[in-house]
Short mmCIF file of C-alpha atoms and ligand atoms in Angstrom, two decimals:
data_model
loop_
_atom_site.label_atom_id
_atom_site.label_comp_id
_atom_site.label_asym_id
_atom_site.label_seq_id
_atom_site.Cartn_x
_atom_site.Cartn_y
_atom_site.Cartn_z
CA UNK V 1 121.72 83.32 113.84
CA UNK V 2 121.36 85.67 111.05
CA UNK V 3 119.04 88.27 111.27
CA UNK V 4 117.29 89.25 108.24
CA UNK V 5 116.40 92.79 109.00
CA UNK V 6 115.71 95.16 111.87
CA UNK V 7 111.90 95.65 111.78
CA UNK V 8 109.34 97.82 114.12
CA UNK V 9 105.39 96.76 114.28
CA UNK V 10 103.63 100.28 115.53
CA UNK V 11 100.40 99.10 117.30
CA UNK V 12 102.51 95.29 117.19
CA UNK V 13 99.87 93.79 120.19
CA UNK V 14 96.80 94.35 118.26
CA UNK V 15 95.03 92.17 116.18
CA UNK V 16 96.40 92.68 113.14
CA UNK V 17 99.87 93.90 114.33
CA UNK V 18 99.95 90.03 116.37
CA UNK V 19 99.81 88.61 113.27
CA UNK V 20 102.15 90.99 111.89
CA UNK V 21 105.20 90.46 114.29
CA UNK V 22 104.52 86.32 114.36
CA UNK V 23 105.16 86.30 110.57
CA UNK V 24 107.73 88.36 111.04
CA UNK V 25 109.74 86.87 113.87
CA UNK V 26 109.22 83.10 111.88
CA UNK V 27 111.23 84.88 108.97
CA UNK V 28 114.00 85.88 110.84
CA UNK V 29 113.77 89.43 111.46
CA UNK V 30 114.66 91.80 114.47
CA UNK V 31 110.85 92.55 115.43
CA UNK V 32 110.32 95.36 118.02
CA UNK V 33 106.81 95.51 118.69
CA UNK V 34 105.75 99.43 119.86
CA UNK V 35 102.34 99.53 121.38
CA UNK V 36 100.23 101.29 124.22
CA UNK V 37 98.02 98.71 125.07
CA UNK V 38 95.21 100.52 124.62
CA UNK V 39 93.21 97.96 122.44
CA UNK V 40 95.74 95.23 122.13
CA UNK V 41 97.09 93.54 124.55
CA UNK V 42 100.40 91.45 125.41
CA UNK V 43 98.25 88.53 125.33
CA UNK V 44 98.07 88.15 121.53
CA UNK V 45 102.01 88.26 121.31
CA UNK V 46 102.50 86.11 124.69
CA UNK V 47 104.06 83.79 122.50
CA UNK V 48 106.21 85.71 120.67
CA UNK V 49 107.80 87.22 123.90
CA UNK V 50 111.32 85.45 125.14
CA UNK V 51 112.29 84.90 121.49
CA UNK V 52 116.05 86.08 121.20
CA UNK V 53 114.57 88.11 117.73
CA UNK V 54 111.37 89.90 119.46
CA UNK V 55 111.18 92.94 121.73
CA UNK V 56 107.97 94.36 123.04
CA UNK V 57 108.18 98.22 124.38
CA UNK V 58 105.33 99.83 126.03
CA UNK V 59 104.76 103.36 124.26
CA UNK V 60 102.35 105.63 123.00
CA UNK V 61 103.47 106.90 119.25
CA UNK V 62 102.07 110.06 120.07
CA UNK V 63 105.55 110.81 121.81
CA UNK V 64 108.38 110.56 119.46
CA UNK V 65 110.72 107.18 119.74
CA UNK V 66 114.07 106.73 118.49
CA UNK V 67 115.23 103.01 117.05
CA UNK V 68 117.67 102.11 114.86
CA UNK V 69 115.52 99.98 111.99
CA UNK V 70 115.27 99.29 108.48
CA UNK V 71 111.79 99.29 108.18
CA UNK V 72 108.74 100.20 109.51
CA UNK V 73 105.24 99.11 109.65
CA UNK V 74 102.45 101.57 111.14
CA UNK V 75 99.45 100.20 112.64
CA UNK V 76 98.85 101.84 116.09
CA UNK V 77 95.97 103.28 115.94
CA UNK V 78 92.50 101.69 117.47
CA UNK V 79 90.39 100.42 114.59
CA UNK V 80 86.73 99.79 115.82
CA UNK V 81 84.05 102.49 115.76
CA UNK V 82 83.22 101.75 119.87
CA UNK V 83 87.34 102.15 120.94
CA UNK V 84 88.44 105.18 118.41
CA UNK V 85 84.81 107.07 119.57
CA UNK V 86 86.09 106.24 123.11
CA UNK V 87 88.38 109.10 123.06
CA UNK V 88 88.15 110.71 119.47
CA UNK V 89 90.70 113.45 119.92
CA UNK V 90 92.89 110.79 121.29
CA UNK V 91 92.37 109.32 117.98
CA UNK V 92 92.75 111.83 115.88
CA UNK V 93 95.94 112.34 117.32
CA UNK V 94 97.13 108.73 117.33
CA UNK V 95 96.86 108.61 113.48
CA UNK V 96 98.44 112.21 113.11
CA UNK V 97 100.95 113.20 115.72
CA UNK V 98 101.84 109.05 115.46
CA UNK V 99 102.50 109.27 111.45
CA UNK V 100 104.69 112.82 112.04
CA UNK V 101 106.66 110.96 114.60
CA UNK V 102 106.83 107.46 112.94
CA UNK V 103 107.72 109.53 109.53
CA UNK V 104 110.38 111.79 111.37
CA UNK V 105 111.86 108.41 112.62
CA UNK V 106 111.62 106.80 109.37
CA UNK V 107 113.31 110.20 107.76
CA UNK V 108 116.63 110.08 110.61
CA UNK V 109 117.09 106.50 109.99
CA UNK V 110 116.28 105.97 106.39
CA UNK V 111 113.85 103.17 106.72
CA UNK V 112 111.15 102.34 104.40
CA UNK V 113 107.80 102.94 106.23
CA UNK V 114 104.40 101.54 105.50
CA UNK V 115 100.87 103.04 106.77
CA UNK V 116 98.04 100.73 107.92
CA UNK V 117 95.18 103.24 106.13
CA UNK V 118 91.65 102.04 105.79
CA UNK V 119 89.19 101.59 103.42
CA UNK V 120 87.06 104.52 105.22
CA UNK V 121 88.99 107.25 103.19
CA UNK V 122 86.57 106.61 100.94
CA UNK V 123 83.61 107.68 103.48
CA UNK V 124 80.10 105.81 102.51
CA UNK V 125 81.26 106.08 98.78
CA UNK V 126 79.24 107.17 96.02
CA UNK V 127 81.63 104.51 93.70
CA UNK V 128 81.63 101.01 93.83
CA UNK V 129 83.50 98.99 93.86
CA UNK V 130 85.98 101.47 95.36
CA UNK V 131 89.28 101.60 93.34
CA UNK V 132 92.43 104.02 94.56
CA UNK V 133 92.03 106.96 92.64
CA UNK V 134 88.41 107.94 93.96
CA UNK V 135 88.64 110.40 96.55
CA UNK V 136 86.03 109.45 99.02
CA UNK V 137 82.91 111.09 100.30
CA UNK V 138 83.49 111.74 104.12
CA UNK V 139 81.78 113.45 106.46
CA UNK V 140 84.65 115.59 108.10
CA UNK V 141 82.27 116.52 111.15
CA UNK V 142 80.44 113.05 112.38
CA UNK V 143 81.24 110.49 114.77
CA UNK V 144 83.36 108.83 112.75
CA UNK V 145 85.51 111.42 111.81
CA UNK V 146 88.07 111.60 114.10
CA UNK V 147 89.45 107.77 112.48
CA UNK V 148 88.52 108.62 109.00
CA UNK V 149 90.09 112.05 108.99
CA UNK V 150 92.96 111.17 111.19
CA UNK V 151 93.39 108.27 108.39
CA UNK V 152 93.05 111.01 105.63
CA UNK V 153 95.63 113.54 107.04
CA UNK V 154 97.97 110.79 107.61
CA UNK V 155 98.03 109.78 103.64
CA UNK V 156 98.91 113.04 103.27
CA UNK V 157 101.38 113.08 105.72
CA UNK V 158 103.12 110.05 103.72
CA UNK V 159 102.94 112.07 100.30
CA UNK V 160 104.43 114.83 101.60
CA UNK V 161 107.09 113.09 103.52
CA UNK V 162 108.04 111.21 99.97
CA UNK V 163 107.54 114.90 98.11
CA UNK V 164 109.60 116.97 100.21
CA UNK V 165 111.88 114.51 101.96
CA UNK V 166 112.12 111.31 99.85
CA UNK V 167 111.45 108.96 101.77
CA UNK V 168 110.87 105.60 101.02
CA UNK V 169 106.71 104.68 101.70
CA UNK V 170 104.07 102.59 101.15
CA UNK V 171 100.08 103.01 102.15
CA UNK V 172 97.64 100.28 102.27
CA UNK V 173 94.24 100.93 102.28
CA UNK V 174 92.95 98.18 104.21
CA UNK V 175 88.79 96.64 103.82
CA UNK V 176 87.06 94.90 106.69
CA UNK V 177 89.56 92.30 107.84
CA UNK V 178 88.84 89.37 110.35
CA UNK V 179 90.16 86.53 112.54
CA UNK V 180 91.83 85.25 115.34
CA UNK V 181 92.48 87.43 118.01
CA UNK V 182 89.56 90.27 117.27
CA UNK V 183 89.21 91.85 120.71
CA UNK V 184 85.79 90.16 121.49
CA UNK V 185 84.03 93.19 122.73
CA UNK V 186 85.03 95.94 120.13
CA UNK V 187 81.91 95.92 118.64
CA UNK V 188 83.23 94.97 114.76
CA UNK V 189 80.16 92.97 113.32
CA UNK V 190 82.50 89.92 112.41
CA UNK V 191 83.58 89.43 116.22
CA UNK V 192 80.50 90.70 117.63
CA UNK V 193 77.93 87.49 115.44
CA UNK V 194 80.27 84.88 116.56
CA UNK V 195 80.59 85.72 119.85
CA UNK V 196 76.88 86.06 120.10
CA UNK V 197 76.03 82.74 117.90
CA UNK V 198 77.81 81.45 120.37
CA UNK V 199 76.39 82.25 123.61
CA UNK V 200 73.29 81.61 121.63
CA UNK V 201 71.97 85.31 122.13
CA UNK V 202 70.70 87.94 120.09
CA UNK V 203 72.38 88.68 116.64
CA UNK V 204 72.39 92.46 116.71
CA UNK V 205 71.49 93.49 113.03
CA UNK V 206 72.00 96.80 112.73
CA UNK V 207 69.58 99.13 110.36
CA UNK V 208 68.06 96.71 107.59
CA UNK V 209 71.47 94.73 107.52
CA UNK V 210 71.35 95.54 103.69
CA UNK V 211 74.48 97.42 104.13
CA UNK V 212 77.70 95.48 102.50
CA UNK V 213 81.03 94.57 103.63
CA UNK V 214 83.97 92.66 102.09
CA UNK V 215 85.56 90.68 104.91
CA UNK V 216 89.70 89.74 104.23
CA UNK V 217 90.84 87.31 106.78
CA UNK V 218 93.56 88.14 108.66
CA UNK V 219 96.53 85.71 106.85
CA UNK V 220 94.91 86.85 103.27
CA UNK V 221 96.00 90.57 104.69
CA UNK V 222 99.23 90.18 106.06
CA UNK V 223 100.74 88.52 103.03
CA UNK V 224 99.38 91.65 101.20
CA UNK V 225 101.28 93.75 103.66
CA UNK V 226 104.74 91.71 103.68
CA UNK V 227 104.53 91.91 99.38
CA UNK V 228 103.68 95.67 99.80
CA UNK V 229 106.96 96.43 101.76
CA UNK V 230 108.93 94.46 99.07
CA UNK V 231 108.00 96.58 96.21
CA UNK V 232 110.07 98.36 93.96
CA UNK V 233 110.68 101.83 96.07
CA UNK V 234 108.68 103.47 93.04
CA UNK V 235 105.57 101.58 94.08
CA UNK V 236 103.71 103.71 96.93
CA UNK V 237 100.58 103.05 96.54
CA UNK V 238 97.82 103.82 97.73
CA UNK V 239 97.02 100.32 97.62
CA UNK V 240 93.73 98.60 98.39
CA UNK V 241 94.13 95.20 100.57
CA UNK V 242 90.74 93.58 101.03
CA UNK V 243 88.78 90.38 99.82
CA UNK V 244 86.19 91.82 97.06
CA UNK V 245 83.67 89.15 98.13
CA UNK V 246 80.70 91.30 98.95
CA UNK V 247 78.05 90.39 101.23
CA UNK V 248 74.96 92.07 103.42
CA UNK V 249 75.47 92.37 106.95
CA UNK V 250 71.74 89.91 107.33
CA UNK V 251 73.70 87.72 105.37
CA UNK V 252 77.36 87.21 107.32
CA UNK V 253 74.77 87.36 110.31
CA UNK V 254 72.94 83.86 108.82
CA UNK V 255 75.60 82.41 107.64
CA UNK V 256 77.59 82.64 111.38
CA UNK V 257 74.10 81.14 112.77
CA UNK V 258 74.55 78.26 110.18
CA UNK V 259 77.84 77.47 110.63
CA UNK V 260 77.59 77.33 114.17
CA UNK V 261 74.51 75.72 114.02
CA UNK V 262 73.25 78.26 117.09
CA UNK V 263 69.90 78.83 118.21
CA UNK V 264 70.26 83.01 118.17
CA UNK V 265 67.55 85.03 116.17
CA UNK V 266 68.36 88.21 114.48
CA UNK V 267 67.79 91.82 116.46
CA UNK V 268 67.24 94.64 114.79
CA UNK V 269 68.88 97.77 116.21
CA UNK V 270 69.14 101.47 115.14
CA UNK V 271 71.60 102.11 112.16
CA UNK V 272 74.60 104.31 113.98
CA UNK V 273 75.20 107.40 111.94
CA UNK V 274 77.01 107.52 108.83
CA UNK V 275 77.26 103.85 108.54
CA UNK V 276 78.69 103.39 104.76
CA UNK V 277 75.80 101.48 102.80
CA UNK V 278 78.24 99.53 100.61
CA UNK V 279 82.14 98.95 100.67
CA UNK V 280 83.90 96.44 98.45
CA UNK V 281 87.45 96.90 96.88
CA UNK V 282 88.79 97.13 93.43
CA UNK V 283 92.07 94.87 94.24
CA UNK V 284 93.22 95.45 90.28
CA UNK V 285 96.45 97.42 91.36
CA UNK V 286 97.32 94.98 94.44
CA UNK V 287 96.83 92.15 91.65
CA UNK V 288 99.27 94.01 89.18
CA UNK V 289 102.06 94.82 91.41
CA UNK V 290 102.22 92.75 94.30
CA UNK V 291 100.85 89.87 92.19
CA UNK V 292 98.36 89.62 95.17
CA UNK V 293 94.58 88.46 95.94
CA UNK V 294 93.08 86.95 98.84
CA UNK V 295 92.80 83.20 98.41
CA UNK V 296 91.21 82.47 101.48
CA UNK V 297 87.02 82.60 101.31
CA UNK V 298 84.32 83.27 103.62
CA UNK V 299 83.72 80.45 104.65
CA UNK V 300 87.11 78.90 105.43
CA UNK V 301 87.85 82.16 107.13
CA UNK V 302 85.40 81.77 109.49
CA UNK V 303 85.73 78.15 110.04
CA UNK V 304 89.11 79.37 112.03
CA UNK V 305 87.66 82.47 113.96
CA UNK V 306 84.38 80.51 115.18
CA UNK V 307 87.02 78.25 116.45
CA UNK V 308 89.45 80.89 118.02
CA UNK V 309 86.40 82.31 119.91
CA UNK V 310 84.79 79.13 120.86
CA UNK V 311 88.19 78.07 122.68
CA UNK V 312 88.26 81.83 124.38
CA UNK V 313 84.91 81.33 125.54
CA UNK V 314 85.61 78.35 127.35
CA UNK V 315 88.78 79.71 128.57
CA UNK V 316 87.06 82.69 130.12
CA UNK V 317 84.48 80.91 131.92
P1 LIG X 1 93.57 96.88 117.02
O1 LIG X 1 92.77 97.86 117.80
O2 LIG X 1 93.49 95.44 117.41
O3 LIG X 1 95.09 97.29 116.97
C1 LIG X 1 95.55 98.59 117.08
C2 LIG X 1 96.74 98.58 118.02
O4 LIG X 1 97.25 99.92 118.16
C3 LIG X 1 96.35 98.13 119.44
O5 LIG X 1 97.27 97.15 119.89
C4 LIG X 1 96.44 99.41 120.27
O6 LIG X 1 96.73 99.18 121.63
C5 LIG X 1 97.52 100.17 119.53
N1 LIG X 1 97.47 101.62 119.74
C6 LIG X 1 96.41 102.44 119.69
N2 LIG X 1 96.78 103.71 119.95
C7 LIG X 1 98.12 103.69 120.15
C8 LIG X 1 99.09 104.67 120.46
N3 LIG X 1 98.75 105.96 120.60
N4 LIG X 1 100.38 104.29 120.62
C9 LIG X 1 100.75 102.98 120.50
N5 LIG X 1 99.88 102.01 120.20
C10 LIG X 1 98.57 102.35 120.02
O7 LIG X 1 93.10 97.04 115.50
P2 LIG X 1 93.57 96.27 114.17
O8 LIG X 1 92.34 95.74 113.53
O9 LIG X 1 94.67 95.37 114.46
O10 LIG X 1 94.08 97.50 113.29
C11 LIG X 1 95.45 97.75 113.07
C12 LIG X 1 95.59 98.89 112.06
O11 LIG X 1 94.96 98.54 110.83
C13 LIG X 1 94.93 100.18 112.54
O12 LIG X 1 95.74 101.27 112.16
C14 LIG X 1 93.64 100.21 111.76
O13 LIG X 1 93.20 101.53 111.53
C15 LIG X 1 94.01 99.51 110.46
N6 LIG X 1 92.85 98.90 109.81
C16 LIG X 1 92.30 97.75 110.30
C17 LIG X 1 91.18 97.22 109.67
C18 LIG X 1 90.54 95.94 110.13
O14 LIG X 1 89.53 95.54 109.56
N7 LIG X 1 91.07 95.23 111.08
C19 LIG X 1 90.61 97.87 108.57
C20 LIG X 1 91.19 99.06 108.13
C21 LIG X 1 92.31 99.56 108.75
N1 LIG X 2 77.15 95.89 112.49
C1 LIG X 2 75.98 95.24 112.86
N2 LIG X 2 75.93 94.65 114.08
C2 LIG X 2 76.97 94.64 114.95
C3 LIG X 2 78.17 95.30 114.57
C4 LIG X 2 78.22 95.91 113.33
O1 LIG X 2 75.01 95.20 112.10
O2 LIG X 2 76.85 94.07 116.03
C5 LIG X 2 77.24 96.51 111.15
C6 LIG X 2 77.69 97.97 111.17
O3 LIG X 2 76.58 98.83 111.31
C7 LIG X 2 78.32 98.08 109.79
C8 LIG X 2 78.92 96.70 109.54
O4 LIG X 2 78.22 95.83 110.42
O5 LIG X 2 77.35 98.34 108.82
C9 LIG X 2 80.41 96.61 109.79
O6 LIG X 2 80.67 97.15 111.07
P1 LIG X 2 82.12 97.16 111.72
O7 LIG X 2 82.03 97.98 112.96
O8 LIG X 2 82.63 95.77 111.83
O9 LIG X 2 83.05 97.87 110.63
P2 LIG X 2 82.91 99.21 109.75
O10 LIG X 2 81.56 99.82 109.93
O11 LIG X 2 84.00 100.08 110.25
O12 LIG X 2 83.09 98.71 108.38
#
């Protein structure tokens, strides 16, 4: 069998690294998937594991790793406000000490490298929609800090990695993105209504639930990131990846209760601190150069997740 090209998944057992390495190994590359298990787990990539073009290695990117690849995607880092304010400093260094060493890798071996960034560079931003060259409005001293900063100083990282050593990179910033195989208890509002819809218990509102998100699903996301790494190597981005259908958290919360036609009310619960207000991308450069937009919507999305965590439901009981 021919083997398209050698390919390593940072953070490969998470949620969105899963999906990641499946599309991957069905298109014929040499996947190794790198993760810590520290949110993800060997679970979501149970299937992948015995196929002759898949490797999982247990590994924390905060300690340098050597692998001969041609090209490498970076998404270890954990991505919900409860797990990276778990251990913040942990964080902090997952995102920085993980880019220096996945960039010094990337620099020895000459691989084109990609960085999972987020759509919190731009803090609770005082532009909206959010397109790439607005600079953010972060608070470099809150709770949320260690991810957003981390984040930051990793984009930088990337420049100056391309500036002073050439390499070849790409950064994505990536919006609220949802699906099968959300860690259930991470506390991210799209995971956290079903699962409660569900079980027919409290949805937990937070604040007013005026705020906004734009919610990608998962499949939506990863095609963004697969047409990202095949860009001309003049194309770096930054590059927003995210669905710009905007909605109110009260609102995703009714529509979950609709859809799964539960009997849960709505709980109102203290707004954590610096909660953005409003967050929706400007896709316009993802549209021009990777000739990419979400095509999956809301509703559709969510059609598949409710499913995903109705069947883990029953599985864990
Ligand atoms: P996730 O928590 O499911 O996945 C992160 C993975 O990284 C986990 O498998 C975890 O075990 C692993 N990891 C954490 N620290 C590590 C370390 N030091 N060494 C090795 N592995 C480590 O989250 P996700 O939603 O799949 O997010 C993946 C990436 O995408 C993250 O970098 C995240 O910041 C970024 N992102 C995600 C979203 C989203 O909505 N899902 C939005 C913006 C950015
Ligand atoms: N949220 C909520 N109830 C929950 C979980 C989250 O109201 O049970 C809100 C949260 O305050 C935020 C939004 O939903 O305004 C998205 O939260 P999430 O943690 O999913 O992502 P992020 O804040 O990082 O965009």
């Amino acid at each position: 069998m021919h083997l398209q090209k050698r390919v390593l998944v940072t953070g490969g057992s998470g949620f969105l690294g899963s999906h990641l390495c499946e599309r991957l190994v069905a298109a014929n590359h040499d996947v190794i998937c790198v993760d810590n298990c520290f949110t993800g787990s060997k679970q979501n990539i149970l299937h992948l594991i015995g196929k002759s073009n898949f490797e999982f290695l247990r590994h924390d990117v905060t300690f340098p790793l050597y692998a001969e690849v041609d090209e490498i995607y970076n998404l270890a880092c954990p991505a919900s406000p409860i797990h990276y304010q778990f251990d913040p400093v942990q964080t902090t260094k997952t995102s920085v000490h993980g880019a220096i060493n996945m960039l010094g890798l990337a620099k020895r071996v000459k691989a084109k490298i990609m960085q999972a960034s987020t759509s919190e560079v731009y803090g609770d931003p005082a532009v909206h929609p959010q397109p790439e060259s607005y600079w953010g409005n972060v608070n470099p001293i809150g709770s949320r800090s260690c991810y957003d900063e981390g984040k930051r100083c990793a984009e930088t990282l990337f420049f100056d990695y391309r500036r002073q050593h050439k390499l070849r990179i790409k950064v994505a910033r990536i919006f609220n993105t949802y699906g099968p195989r959300m860690h259930p208890n991470d506390g991210r509002v799209v995971s956290n209504f079903i699962v409660q819809a569900l079980k027919n218990e409290p949805i937990t509102v937070y604040g007013e639930g005026l705020q906004t998100r734009s919610f990608c699903y998962v499949d939506d996301l990863v095609e963004g990131f697969i047409r990202l790494m095949g860009t001309k190597d003049e194309f770096t981005g930054p590059v927003n990846l995210g669905n710009p259908g905007e909605f109110t958290i009260l609102e995703l919360a009714e529509l979950v209760i609709e859809m799964i036609g539960s009997k849960s009310k709505i709980d109102h619960l203290p707004l954590p601190s610096d909660d953005p207000r409003q967050r929706k991308p400007d896709i316009a450069l993802a549209k021009k150069e990777l000739g990419w937009e979400p095509a999956i919507k809301l509703r559709e999305g969510l059609v598949k997740t409710i499913a995903y965590f109705d069947e883990f439901l029953k599985r864990s009981n």
